Short mmCIF file of C-alpha atoms in Angstrom, two decimals:
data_model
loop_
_atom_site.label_atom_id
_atom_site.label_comp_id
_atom_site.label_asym_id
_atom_site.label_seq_id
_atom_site.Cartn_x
_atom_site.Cartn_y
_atom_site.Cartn_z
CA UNK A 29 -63.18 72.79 26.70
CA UNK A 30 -63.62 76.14 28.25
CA UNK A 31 -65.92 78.91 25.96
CA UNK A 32 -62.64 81.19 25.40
CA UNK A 33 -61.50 78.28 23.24
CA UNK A 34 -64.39 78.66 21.21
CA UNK A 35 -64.99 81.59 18.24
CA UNK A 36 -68.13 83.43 17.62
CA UNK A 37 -70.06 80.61 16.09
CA UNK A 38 -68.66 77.87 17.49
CA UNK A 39 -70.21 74.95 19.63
CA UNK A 40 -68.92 71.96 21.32
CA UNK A 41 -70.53 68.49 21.71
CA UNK A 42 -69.17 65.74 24.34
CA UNK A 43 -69.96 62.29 21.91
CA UNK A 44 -70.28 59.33 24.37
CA UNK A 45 -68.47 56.25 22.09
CA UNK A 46 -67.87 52.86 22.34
CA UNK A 47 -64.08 53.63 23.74
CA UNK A 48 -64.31 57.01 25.55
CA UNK A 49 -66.18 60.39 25.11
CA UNK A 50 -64.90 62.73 22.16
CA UNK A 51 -65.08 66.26 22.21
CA UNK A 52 -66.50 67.47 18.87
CA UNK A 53 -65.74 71.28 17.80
CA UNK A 54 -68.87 72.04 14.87
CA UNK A 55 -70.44 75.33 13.49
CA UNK A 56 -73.29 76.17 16.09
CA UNK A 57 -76.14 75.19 12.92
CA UNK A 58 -74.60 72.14 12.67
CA UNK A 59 -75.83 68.95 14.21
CA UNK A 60 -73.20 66.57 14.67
CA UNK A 61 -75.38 63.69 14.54
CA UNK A 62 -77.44 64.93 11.37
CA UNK A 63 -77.52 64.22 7.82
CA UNK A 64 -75.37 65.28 5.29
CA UNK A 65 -71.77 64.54 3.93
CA UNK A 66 -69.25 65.12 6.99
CA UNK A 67 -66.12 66.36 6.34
CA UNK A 68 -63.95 65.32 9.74
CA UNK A 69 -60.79 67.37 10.76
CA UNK A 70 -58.24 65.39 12.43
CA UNK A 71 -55.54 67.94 14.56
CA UNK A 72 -51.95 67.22 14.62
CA UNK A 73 -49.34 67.10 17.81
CA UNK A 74 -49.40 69.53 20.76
CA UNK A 75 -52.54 71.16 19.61
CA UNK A 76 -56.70 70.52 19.52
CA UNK A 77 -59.63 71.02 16.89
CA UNK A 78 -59.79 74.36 17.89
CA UNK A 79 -56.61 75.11 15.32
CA UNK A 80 -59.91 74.11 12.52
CA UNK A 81 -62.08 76.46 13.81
CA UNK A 82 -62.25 78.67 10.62
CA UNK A 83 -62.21 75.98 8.46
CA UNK A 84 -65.54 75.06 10.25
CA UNK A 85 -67.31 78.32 9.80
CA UNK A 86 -66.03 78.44 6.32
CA UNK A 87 -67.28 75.66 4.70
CA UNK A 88 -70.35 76.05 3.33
CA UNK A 89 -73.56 73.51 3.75
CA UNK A 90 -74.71 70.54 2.38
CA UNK A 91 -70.97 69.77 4.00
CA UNK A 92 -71.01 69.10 7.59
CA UNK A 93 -67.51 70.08 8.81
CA UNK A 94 -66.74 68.40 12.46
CA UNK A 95 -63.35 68.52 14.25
CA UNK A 96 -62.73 65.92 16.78
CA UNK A 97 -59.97 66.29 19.67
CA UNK A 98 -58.51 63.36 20.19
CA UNK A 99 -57.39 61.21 22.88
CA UNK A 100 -55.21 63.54 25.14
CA UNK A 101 -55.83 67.01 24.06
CA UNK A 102 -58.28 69.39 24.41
CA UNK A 103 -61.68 68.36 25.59
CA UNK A 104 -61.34 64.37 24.58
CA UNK A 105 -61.14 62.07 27.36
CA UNK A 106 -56.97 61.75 28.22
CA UNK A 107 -56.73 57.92 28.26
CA UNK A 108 -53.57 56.79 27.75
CA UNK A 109 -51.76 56.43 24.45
CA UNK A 110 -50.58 52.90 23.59
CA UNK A 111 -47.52 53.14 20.96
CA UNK A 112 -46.93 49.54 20.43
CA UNK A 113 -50.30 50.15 18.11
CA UNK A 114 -48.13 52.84 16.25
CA UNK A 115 -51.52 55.79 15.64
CA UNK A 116 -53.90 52.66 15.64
CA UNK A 117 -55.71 54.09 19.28
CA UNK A 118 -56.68 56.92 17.53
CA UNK A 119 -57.72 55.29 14.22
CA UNK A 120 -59.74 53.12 16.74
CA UNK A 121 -61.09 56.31 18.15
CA UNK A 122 -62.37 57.60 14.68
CA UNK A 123 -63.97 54.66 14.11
CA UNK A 124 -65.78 54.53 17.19
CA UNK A 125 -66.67 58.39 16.51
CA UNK A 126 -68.15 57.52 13.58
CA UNK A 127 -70.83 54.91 15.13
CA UNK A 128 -71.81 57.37 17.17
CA UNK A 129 -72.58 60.02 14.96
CA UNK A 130 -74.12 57.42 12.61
CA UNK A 131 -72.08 58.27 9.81
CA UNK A 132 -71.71 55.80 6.81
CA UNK A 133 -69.29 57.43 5.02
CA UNK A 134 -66.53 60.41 5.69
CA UNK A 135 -64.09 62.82 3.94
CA UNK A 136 -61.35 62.93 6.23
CA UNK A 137 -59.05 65.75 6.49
CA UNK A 138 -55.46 65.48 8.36
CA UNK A 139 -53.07 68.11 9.56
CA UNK A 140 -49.26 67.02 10.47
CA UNK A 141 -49.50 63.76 12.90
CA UNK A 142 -53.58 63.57 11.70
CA UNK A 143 -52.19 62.85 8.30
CA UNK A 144 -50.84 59.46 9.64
CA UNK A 145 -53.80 59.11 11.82
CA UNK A 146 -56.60 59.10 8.63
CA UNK A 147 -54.35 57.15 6.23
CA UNK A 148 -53.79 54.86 9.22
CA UNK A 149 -58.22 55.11 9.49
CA UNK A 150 -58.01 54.93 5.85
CA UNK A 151 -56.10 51.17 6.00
CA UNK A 152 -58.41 50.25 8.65
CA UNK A 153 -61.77 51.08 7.68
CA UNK A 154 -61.51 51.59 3.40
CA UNK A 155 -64.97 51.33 2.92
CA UNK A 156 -65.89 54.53 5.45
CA UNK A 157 -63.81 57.07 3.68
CA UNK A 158 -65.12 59.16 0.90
CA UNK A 159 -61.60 61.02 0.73
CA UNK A 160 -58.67 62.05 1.99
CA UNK A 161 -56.89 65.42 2.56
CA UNK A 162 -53.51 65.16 3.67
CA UNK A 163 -52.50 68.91 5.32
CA UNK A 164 -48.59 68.79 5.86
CA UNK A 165 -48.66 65.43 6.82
CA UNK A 166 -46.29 63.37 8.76
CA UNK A 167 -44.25 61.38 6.90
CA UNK A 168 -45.91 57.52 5.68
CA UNK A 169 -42.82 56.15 7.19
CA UNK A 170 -43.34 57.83 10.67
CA UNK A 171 -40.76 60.85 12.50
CA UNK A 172 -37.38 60.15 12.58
CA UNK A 173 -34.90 57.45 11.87
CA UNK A 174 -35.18 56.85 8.74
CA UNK A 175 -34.03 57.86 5.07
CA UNK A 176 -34.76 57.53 1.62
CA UNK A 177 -37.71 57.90 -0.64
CA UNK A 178 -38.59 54.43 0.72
CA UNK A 179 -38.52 55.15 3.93
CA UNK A 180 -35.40 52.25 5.15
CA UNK A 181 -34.40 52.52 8.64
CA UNK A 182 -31.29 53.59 9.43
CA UNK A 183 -31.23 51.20 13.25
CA UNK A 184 -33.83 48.28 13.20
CA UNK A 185 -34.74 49.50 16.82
CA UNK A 186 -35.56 53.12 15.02
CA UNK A 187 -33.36 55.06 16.65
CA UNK A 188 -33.81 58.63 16.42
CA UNK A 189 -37.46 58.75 16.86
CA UNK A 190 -39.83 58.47 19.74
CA UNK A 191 -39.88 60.26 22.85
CA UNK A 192 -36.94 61.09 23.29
CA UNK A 193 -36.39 63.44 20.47
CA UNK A 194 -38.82 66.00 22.45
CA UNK A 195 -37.22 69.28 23.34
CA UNK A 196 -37.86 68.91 27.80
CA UNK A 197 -38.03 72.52 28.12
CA UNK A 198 -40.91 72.60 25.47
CA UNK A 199 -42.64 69.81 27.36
CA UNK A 200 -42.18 71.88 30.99
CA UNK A 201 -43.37 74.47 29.33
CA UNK A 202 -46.50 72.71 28.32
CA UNK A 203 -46.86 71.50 31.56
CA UNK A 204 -46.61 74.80 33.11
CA UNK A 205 -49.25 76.28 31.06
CA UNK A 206 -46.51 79.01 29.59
CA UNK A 207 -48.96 81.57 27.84
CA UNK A 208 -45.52 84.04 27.20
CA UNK A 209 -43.30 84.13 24.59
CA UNK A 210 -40.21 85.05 26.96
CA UNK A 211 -38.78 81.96 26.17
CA UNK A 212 -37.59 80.14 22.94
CA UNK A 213 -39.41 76.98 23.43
CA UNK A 214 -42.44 78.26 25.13
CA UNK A 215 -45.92 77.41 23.13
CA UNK A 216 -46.11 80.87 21.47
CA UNK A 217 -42.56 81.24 20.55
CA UNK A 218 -43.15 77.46 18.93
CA UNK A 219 -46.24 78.57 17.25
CA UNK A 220 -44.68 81.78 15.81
CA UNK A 221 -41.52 80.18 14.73
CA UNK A 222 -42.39 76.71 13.53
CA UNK A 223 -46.34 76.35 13.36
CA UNK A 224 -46.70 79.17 10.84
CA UNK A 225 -44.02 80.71 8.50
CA UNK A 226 -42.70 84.08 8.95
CA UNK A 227 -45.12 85.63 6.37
CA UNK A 228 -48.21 84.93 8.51
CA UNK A 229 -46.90 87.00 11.42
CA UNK A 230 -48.48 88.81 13.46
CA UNK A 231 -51.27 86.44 13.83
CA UNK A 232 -54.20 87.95 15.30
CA UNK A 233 -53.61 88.50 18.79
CA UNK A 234 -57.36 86.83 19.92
CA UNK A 235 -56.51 84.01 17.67
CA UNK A 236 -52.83 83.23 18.59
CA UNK A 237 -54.45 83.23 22.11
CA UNK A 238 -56.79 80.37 21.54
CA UNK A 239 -53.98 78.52 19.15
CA UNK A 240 -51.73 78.61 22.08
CA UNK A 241 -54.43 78.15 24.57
CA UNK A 242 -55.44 74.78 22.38
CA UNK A 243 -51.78 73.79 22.50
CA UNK A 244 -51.77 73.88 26.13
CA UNK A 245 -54.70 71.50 26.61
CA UNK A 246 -52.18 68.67 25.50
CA UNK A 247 -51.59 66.20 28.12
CA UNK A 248 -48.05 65.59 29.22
CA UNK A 249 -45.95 62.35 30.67
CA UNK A 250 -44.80 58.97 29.66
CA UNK A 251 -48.98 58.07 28.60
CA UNK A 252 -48.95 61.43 26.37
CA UNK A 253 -46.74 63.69 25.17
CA UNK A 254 -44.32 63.19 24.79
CA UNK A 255 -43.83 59.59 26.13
CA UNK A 256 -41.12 57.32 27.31
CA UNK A 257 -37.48 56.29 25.50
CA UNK A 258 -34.95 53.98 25.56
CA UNK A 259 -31.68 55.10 25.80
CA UNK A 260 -29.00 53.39 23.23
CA UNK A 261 -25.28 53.79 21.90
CA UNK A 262 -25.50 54.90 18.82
CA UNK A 263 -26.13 58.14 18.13
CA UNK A 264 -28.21 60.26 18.99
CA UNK A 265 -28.60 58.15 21.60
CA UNK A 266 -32.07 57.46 22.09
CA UNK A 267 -34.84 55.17 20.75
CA UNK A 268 -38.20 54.89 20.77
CA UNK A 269 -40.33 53.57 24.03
CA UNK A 270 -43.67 51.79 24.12
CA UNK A 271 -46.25 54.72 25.37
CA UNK A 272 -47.08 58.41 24.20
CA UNK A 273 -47.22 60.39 21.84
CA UNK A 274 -44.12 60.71 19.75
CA UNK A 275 -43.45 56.86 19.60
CA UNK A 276 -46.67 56.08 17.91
CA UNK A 277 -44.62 58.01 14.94
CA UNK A 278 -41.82 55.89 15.15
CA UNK A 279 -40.79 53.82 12.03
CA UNK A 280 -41.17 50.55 13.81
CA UNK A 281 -44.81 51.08 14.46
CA UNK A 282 -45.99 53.72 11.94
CA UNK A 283 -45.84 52.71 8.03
CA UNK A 284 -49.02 53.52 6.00
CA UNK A 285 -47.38 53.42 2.67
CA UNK A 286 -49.48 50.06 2.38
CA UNK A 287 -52.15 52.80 1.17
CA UNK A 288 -51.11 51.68 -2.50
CA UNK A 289 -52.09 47.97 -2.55
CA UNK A 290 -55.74 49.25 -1.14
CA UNK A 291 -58.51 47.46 -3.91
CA UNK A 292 -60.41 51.25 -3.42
CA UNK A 293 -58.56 54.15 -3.60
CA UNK A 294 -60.59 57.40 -2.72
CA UNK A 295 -59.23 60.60 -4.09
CA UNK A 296 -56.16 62.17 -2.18
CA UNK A 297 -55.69 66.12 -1.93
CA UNK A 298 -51.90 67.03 -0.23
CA UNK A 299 -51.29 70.45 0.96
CA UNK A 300 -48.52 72.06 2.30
CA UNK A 301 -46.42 75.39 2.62
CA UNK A 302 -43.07 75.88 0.81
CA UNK A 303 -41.45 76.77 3.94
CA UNK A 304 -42.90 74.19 6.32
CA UNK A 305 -39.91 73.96 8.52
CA UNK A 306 -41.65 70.78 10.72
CA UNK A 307 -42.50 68.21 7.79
CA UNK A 308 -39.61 69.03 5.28
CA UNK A 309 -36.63 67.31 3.61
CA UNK A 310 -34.85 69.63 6.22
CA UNK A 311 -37.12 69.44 9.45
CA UNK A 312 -35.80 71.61 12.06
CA UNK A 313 -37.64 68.42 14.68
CA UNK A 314 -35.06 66.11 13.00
CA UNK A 315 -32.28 64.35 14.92
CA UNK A 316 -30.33 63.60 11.72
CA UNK A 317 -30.92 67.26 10.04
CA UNK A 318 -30.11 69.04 13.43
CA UNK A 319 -27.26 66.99 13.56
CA UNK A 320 -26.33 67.71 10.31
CA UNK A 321 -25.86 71.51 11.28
CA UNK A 322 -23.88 71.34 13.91
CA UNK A 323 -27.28 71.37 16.21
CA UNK A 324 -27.25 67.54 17.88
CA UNK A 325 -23.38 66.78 18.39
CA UNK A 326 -21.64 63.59 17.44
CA UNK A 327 -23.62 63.52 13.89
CA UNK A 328 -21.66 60.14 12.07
CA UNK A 329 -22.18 61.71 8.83
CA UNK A 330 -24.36 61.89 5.77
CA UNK A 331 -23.63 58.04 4.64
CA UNK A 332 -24.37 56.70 8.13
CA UNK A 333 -27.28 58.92 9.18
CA UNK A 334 -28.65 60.87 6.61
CA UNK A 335 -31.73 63.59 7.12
CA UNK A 336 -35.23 61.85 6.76
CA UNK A 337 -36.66 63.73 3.11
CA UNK A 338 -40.15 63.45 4.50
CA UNK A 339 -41.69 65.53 1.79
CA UNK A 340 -39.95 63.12 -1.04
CA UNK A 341 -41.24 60.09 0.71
CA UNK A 342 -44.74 61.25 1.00
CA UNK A 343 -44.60 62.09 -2.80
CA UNK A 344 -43.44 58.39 -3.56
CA UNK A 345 -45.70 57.09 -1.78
CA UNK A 346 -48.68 59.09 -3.66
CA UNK A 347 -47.28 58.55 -6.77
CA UNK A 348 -47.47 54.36 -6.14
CA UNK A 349 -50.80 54.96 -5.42
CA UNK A 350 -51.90 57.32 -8.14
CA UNK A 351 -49.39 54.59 -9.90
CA UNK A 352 -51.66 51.64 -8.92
CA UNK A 353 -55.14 53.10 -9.68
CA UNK A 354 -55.70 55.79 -7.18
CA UNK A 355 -55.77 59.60 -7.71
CA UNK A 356 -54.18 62.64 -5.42
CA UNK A 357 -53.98 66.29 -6.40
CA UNK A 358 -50.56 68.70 -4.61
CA UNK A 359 -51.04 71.94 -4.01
CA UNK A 360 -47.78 73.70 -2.67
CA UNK A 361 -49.28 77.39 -0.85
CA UNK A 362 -46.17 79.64 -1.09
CA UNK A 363 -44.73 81.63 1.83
CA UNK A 364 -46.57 79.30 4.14
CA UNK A 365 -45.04 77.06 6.54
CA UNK A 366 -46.87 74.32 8.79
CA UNK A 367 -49.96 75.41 8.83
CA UNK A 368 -51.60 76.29 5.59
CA UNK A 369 -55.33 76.42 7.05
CA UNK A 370 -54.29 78.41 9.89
CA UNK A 371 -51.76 80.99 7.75
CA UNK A 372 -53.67 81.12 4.47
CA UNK A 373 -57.64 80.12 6.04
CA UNK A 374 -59.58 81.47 2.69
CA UNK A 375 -57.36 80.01 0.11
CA UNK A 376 -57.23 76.76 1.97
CA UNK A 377 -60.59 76.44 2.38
CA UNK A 378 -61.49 76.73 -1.26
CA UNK A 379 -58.40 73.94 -2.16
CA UNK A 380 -60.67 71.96 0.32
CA UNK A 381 -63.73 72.80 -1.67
CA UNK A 382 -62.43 71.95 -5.01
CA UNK A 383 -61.63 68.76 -3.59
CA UNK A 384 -65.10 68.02 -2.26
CA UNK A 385 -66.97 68.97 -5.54
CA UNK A 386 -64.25 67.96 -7.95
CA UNK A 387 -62.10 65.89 -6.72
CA UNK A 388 -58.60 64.69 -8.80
CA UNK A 389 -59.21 62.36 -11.09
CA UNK A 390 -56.45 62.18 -12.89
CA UNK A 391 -52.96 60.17 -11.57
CA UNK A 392 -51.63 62.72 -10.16
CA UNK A 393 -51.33 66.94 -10.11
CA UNK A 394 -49.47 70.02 -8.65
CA UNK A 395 -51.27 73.85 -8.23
#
């Protein structure tokens, strides 16, 4: 990861695991190998741990805040991305992470596709997690294809997921490094219009520039993002494929609403913005919603396709587990869209800090 990546403050550390070397983002007078409770960030889609950077200076000690890229972005080694294991290569790569660093015991916190990824760690390694901190998280159910609080799938195949719901020009642009905004689906235009809400603009220019700079790290093609399809007749017209990034979100491989029947259940905090326009009950990433509005042509209708209500699912799923002995605290920021740490840094981090040092306790509650 090159040093214009990096704030004032900031270090990087290349962690040699069991499965492939990590790049690890930490405050410089932090040792990621030390002592003390870690707190590990886990970045969403088509960006890096650099988006956690203030989070990481803001946090205050005995916490020892780490951000990991994974597999594919920024500085992380860019094996490929098996989808068949639905987020489970990435779960693997936490878990390998943690041996390395020595770590007994983490607080895991999850932004957009990372939510999936540490309640996917979560199922996988129950004993290792301290807690949980869901920021704007994908939906339990996966991206696409699916509707309902319990997440049913509209095709068995899970149509209208996967690859090919990616926008190509977004991925050329990617690919291209695009640093402009002359274009609609260029990184920047993406990160102004969708990645923060309208209320958090102008970002600072030096900071938009390594937030777009960290987008562009993301790897593209069939291994990556956004991966391979398969092309079907019913509409929209494609399904999900077997490699990248957006298939390991489809409904087929991608359910950790199994989180309820865990025998532990370590406190849950779920933030998100009020006008999150990526995760919503009317995502603008949708197939269904877009088609809905005209957007995606040949839309069969509310009764045979209906919009995936990922923010009602999420909450079902919470409430089964604050239901079946577990705990989870919602806090809604207002004005904010995708990114609450990014838009709203100081109000997030002390929602992150309540969590740490009082975590909910009761079955469930909304600030």
């Amino acid at each position: 990861m090159s040093r214009d990546l990096l704030l004032p403050g900031v270090a990087a550390t290349a962690v040699p695991t069991a499965r492939l070397t990590q790049r690890v983002l930490h405050a410089e007078l932090v040792d990621p190998h030390g002592a003390g409770d870690a707190v590990l960030f886990v970045h969403g889609n088509v960006s890096s741990a650099a988006l956690w950077q203030p989070q990481l200076l803001a946090l205050p000690a005995p916490w020892r805040p780490l951000a990991v890229d994974l597999r594919g972005f920024g500085g992380t080694d860019p094996l490929p991305v098996d989808a068949r294991r639905g987020v489970r290569d990435w779960s693997d790569d936490l878990a390998a992470l943690v041996d390395a660093l020595g770590l007994e015991r983490v607080h895991l916190v999850g932004w957009s596709m990372g939510g999936g990824i540490v309640l996917q760690h979560l199922l996988d390694h129950p004993d290792r997690v301290a807690s949980v901190v869901l920021v704007a998280p994908v939906s339990p159910y996966g991206f696409g294809g699916t509707t309902g609080s319990d997440g049913t799938r509209v095709h068995p195949d899970g149509t209208g997921s996967g690859g090919g719901a990616a926008n190509p020009d977004f991925v050329t642009a990617i690919a291209a490094g695009d640093t402009t905004a002359d274009s609609p689906t260029s990184p920047r235009a993406i990160l102004r219009a969708f990645y923060v809400g309208q209320d958090a603009l102008p970002l600072d220019p030096a900071l938009e520039d390594v937030f777009v700079a960290s987008m562009l790290t993301t790897r593209t093609g069939v291994d990556h993002y956004p991966g391979d399809s398969v092309t079907v007749d019913a509409w929209p017209g494609v399904a999900p494929g077997e490699h990248g990034v957006l298939n390991t979100m489809a409904p087929t491989v991608l359910d950790v609403s199994t989180i309820t029947e865990l025998a532990v259940k370590p406190p849950v905090l779920w933030v998100r913005g009020d006008r999150d326009q990526i995760v919503s009950d009317t995502s603008a990433f949708d197939l269904a919603f877009l088609g809905s509005i005209g957007a995606v042509p040949g839309w069969p209708g509310e009764a045979a396709f209906a919009p995936q209500p990922m923010v009602r699912q999420t909450r079902a799923v919470l409430d089964r587990y604050a239901a079946s002995g577990g705990s989870y605290r919602e806090v809604v920021v207002t004005d904010v869209g995708h990114s609450p740490h990014v838009e709203r840094p100081e109000e997030f981090a002390a929602a992150l800090l309540e969590h740490l040092t009082h975590p909910a306790t009761e079955p469930a509650g909304l600030t």
